[in-house]
Short mmCIF file of C-alpha atoms and ligand atoms in Angstrom, two decimals:
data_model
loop_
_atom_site.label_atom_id
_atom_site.label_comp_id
_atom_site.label_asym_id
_atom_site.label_seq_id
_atom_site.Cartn_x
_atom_site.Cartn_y
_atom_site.Cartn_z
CA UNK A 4 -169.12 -58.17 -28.13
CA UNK A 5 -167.39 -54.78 -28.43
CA UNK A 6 -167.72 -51.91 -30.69
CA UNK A 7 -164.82 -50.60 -32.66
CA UNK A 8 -164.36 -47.53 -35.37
CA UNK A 9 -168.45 -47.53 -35.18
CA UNK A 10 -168.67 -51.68 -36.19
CA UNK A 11 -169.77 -54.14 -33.26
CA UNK A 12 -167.60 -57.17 -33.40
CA UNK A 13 -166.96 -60.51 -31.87
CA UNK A 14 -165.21 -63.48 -31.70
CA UNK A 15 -166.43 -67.20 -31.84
CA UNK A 16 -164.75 -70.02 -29.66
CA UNK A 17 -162.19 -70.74 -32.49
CA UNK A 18 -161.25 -66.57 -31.55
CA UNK A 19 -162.18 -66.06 -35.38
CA UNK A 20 -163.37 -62.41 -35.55
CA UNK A 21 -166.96 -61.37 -36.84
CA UNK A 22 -168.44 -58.26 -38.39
CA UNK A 23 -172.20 -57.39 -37.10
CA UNK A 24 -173.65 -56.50 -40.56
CA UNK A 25 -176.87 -54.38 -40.13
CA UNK A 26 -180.17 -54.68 -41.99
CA UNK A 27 -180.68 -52.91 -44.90
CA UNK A 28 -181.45 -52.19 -48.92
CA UNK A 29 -179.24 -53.10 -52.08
CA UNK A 30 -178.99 -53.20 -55.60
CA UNK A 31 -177.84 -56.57 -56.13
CA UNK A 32 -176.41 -57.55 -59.56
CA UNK A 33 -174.83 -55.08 -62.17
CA UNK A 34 -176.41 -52.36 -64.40
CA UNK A 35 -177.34 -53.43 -67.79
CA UNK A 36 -174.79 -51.06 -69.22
CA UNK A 37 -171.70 -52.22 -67.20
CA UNK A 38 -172.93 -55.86 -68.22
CA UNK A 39 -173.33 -55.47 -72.32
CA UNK A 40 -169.91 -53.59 -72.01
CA UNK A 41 -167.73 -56.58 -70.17
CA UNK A 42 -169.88 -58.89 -72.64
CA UNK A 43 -168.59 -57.51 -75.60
CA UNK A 44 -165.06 -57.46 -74.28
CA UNK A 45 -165.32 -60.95 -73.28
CA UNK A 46 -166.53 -61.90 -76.50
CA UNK A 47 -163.75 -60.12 -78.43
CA UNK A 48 -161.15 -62.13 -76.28
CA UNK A 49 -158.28 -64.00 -78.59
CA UNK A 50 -159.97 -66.97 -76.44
CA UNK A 51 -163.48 -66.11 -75.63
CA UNK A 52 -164.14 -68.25 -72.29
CA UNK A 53 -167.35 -69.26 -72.30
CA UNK A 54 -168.01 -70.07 -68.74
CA UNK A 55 -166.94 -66.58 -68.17
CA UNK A 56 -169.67 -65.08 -70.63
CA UNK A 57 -172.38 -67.08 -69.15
CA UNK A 58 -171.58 -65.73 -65.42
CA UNK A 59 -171.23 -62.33 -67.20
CA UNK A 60 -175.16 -63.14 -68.11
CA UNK A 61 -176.47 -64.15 -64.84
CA UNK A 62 -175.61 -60.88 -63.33
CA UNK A 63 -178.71 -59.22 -64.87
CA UNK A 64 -181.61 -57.98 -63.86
CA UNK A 65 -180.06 -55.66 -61.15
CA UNK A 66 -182.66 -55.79 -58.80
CA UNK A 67 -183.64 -54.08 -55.32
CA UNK A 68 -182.85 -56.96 -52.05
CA UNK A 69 -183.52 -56.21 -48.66
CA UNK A 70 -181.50 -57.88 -46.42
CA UNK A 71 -184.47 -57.82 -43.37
CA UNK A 72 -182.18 -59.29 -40.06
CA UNK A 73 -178.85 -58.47 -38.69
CA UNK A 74 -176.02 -61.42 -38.89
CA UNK A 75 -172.29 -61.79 -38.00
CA UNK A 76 -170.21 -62.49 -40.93
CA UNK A 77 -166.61 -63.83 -41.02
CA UNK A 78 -163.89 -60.47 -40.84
CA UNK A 79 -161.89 -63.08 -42.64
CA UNK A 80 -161.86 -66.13 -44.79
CA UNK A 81 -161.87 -69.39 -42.48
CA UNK A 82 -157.90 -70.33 -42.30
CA UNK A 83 -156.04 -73.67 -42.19
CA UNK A 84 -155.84 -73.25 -38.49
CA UNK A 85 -159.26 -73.00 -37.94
CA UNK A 86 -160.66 -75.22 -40.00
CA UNK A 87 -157.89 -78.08 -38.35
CA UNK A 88 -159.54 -77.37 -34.92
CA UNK A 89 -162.74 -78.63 -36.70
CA UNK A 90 -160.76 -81.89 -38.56
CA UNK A 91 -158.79 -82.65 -35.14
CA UNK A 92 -162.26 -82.55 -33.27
CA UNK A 93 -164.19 -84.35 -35.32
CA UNK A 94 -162.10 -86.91 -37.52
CA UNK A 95 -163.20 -85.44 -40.34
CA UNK A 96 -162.04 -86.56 -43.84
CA UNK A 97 -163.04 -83.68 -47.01
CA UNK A 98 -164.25 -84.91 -49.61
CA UNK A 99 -161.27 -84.95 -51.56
CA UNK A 100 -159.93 -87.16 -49.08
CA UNK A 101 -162.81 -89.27 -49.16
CA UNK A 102 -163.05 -90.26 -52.69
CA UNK A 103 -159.27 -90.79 -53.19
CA UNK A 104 -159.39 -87.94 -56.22
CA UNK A 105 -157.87 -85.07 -54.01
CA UNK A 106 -158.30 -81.74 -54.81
CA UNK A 107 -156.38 -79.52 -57.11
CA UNK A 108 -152.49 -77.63 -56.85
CA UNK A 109 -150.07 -76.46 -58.93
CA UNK A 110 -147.45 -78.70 -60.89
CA UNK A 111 -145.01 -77.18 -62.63
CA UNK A 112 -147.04 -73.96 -62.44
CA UNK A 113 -150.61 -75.35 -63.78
CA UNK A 114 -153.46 -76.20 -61.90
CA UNK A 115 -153.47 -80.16 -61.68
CA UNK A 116 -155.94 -82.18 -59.71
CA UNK A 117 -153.82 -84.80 -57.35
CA UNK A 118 -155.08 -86.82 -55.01
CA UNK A 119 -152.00 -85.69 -52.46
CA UNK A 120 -153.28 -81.80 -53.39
CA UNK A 121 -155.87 -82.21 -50.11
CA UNK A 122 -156.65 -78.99 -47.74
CA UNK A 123 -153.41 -79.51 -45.77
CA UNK A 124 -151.20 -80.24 -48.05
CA UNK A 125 -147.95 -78.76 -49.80
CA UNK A 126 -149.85 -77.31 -52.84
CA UNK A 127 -147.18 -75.97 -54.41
CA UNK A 128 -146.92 -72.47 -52.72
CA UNK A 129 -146.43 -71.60 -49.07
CA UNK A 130 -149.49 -71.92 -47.06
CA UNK A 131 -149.42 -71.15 -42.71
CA UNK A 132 -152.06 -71.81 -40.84
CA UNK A 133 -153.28 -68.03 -41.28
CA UNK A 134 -153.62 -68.65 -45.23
CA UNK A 135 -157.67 -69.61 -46.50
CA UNK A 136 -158.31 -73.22 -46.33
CA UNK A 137 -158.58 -74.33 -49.94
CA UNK A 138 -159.86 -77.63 -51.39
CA UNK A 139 -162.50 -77.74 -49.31
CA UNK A 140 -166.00 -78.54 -50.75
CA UNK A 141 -169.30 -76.85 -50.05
CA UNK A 142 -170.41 -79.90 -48.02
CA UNK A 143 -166.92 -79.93 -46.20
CA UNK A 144 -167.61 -75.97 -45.22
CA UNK A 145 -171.37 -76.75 -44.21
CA UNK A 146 -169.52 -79.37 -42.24
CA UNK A 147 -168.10 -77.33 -40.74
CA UNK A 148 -170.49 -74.76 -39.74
CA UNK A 149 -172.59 -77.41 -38.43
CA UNK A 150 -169.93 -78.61 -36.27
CA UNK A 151 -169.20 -74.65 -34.89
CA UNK A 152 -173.05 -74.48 -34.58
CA UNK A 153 -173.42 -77.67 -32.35
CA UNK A 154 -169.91 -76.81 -30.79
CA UNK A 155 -171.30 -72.47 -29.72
CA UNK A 156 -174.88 -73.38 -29.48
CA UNK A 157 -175.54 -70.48 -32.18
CA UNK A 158 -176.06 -71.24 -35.38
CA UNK A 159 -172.83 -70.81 -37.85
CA UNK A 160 -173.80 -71.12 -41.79
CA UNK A 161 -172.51 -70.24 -44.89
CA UNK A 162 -174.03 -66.83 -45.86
CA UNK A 163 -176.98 -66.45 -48.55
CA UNK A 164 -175.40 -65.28 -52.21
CA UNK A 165 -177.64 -62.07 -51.23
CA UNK A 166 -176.24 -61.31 -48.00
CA UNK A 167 -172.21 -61.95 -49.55
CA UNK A 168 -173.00 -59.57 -52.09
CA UNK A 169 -174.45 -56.79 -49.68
CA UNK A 170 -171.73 -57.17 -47.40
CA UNK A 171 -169.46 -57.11 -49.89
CA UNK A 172 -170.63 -54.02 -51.76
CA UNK A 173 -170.50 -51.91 -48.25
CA UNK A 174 -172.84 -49.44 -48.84
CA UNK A 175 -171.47 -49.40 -52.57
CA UNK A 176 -172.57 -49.72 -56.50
CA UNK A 177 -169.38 -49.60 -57.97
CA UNK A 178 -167.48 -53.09 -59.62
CA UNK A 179 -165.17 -53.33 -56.83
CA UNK A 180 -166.02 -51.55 -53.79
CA UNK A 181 -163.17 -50.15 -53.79
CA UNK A 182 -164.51 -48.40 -57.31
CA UNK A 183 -164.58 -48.79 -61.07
CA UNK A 184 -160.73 -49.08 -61.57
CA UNK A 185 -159.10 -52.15 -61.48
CA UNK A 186 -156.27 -50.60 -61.11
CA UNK A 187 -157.77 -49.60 -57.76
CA UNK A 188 -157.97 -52.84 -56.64
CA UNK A 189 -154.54 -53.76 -56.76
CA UNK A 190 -154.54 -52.07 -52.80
CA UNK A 191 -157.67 -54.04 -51.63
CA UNK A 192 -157.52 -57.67 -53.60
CA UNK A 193 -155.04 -60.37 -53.90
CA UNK A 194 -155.98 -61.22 -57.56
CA UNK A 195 -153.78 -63.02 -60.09
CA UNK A 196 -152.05 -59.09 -60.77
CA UNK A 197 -150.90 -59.19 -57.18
CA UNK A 198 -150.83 -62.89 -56.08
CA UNK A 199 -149.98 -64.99 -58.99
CA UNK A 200 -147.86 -67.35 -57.09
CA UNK A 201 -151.04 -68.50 -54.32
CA UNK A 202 -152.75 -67.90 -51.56
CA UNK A 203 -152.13 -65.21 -48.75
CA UNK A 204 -152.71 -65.03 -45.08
CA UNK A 205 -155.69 -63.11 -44.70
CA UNK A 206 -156.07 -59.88 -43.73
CA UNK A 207 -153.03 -58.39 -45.58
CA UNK A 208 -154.54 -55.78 -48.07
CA UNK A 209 -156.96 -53.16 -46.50
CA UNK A 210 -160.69 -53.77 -45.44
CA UNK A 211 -164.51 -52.71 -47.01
CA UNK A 212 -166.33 -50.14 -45.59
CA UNK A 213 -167.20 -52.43 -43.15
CA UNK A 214 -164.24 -53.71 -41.80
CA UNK A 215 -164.03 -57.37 -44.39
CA UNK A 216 -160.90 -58.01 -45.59
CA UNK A 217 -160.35 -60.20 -48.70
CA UNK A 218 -163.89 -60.09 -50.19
CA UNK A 219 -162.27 -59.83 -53.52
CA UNK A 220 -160.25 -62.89 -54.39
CA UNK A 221 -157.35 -64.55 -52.39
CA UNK A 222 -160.36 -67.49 -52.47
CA UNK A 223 -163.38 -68.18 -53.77
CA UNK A 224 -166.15 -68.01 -50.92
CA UNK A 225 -169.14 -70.61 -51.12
CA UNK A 226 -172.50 -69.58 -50.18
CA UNK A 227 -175.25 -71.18 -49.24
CA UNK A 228 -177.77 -71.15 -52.38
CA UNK A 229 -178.01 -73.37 -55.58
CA UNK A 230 -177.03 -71.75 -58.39
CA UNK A 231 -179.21 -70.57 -61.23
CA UNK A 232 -178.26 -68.22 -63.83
CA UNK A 233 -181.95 -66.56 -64.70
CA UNK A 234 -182.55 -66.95 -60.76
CA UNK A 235 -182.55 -62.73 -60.47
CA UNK A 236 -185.29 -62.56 -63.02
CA UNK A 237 -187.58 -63.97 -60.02
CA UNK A 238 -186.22 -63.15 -57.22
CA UNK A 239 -187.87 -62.36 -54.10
CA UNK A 240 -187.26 -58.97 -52.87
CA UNK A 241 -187.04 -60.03 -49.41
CA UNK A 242 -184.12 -62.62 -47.87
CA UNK A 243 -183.82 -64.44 -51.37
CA UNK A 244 -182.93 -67.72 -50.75
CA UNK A 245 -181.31 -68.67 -54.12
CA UNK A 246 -182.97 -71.41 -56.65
CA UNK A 247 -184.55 -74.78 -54.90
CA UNK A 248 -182.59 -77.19 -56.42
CA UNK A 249 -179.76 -77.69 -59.05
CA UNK A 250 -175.90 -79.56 -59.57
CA UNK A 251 -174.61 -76.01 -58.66
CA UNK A 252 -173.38 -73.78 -55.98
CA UNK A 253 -173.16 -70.48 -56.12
CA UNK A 254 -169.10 -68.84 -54.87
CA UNK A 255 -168.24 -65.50 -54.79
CA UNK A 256 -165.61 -63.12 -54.79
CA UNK A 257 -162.87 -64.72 -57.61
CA UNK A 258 -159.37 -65.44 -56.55
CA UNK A 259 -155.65 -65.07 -56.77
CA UNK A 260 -155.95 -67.24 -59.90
CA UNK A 261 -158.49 -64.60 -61.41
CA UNK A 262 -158.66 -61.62 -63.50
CA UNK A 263 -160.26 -58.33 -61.82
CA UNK A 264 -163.04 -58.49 -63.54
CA UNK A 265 -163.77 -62.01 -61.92
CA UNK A 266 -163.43 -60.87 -58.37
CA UNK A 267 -166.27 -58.08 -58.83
CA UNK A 268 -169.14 -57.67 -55.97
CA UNK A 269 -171.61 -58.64 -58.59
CA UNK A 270 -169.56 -61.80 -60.38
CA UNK A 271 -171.28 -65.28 -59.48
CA UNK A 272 -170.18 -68.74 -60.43
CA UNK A 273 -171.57 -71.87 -60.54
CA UNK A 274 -169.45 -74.79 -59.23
CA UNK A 275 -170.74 -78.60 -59.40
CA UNK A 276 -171.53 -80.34 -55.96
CA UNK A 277 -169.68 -82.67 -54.76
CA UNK A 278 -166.44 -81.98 -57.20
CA UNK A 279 -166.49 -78.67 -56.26
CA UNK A 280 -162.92 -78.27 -54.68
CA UNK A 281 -159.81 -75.94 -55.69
CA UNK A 282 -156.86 -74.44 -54.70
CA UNK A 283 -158.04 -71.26 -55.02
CA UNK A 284 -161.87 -72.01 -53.11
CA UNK A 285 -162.96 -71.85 -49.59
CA UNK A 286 -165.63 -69.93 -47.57
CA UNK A 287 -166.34 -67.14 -44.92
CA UNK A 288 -168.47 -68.05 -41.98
CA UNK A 289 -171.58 -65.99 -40.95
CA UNK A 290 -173.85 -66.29 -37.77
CA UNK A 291 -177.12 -65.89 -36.73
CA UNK A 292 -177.51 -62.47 -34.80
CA UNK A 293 -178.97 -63.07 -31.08
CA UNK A 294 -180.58 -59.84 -30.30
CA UNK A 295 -180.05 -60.86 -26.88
CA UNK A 296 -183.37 -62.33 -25.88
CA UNK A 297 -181.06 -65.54 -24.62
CA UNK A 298 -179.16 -63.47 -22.53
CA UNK A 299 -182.60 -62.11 -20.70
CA UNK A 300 -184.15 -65.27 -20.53
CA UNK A 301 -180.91 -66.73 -19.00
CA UNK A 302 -180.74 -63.75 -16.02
CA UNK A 303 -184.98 -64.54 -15.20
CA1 CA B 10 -162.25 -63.93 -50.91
#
């Protein structure tokens, strides 16, 4: 563990960096206002998208979360490289592998689902091992995590939709955190104005407030919770887990494939379980916080 420009870091075994995200108090979804507003521009649209207007909806009631324990979370999205150390380990076969349907790429510039487009494959734009893992499904990045978490000893998971979106947001209300402007966000977000072409390695455009790069797009990030579009109308104030049960998790973030208002801090979409997988989708790892109670009981 060391502390740099005021933020305690560390690394895991795969060297992967991590950001030690402090408790606190948020606002999580968007103001009423901001909502009604995007709403009746999406509406207006020469093709109104109507998965877009329904994740427009489920960003309402803005409501007060308290995020009540400390946790590492990912500095970056998990790469190729990393997530091959996993694969290499363990044998392991994605889901997209698995059922023969691959994942998705592009062909002749649109997004086609192949079953050659797999998470290390040529997907039609330059990928190194320092680019996000795509085409990777929510149960192949809890596969993950559970392998890291077996692997360290300390548990790895995929962080809570609440504790994304408070990281994300950095101490901020605005869209983006980097403000209200998408024009802004042209210096923080790879985003299909400044990536149209694919991924990037990550870490290229400048950081949050707290030191995470690529929270807006490059990819999607899964979370951990189900998805459920009325969920923030009973959400606990505390931790919120997300809904019990449902044929949807949540992502976050948008993508290089996205417009800027997709990639907001408050923007949440529902993807179906298992078929979840994309060229443009793959996840950031957080960690359970040891306050260092193992380390004392290790020296008695
Ligand atoms: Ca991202």
């Amino acid at each position: 563990m060391r502390l740099g420009a005021g933020r305690v870091e560390m690394e895991n075994s795969l060297a992967m960096p991590l950001v030690l995200i402090p408790p606190g108090e948020f606002d999580m979804g968007s103001a009423d206002a901001d909502v009604a507003f995007n709403l009746k521009r999406a509406k207006a649209a020469k093709e109104p998208d109507p998965d877009h207007i329904n994740r427009l909806s489920a960003e309402v009631p803005r409501h007060r979360v308290r995020i009540t324990q400390p946790f590492w979370l990912g500095r970056h999205e998990v790469t190729r490289g990393q997530f091959r150390r996993f694969v290499e380990d363990r044998a392991y076969r994605t889901e997209a592998e698995r059922d023969g349907k691959g994942g998705f790429g592009l062909l002749d510039g649109q997004h086609k689902q192949d079953p050659r487009f797999v998470w290390n494959a040529d997907l039609g734009f330059e990928q190194t091992d320092e680019h996000p893992v795509v085409n990777v499904s929510w149960s192949d990045a809890s596969a993950f995590c559970a392998w890291l978490s077996e692997k360290e000893g300390d548990k790895s998971y995929l962080p809570s939709e609440a504790q994304w979106e408070y990281a994300c947001r950095a101490g901020t209300t605005t869209p983006w955190y980097s403000g209200g402007l998408w024009s802004e966000l042209k210096s923080h977000a790879w985003f299909v104005d400044t990536a149209r072409t694919g991924t990037r390695p990550v870490g290229q455009k400048s950081a949050n407030p707290w030191g995470l790069f690529d929270v807006h797009g490059n990819v999607w990030e899964w979370c951990a919770d189900w998805y459920d579009a009325a969920y923030y109308a009973t959400s606990p104030r505390d931790d919120p887990p997300g809904a019990s049960a449902g044929p949807y998790r949540v992502s976050r973030g948008g993508s290089w494939t996205n417009a800027a208002g997709g990639c907001t801090s408050a923007y949440r979409c529902g993807w179906q379980v298992p078929l979840g997988r994309a060229d443009c989708r793959g996840f950031r790892l957080a960690r359970q916080f040891d306050d260092g109670a193992k380390e004392s009981r290790a020296k008695e």
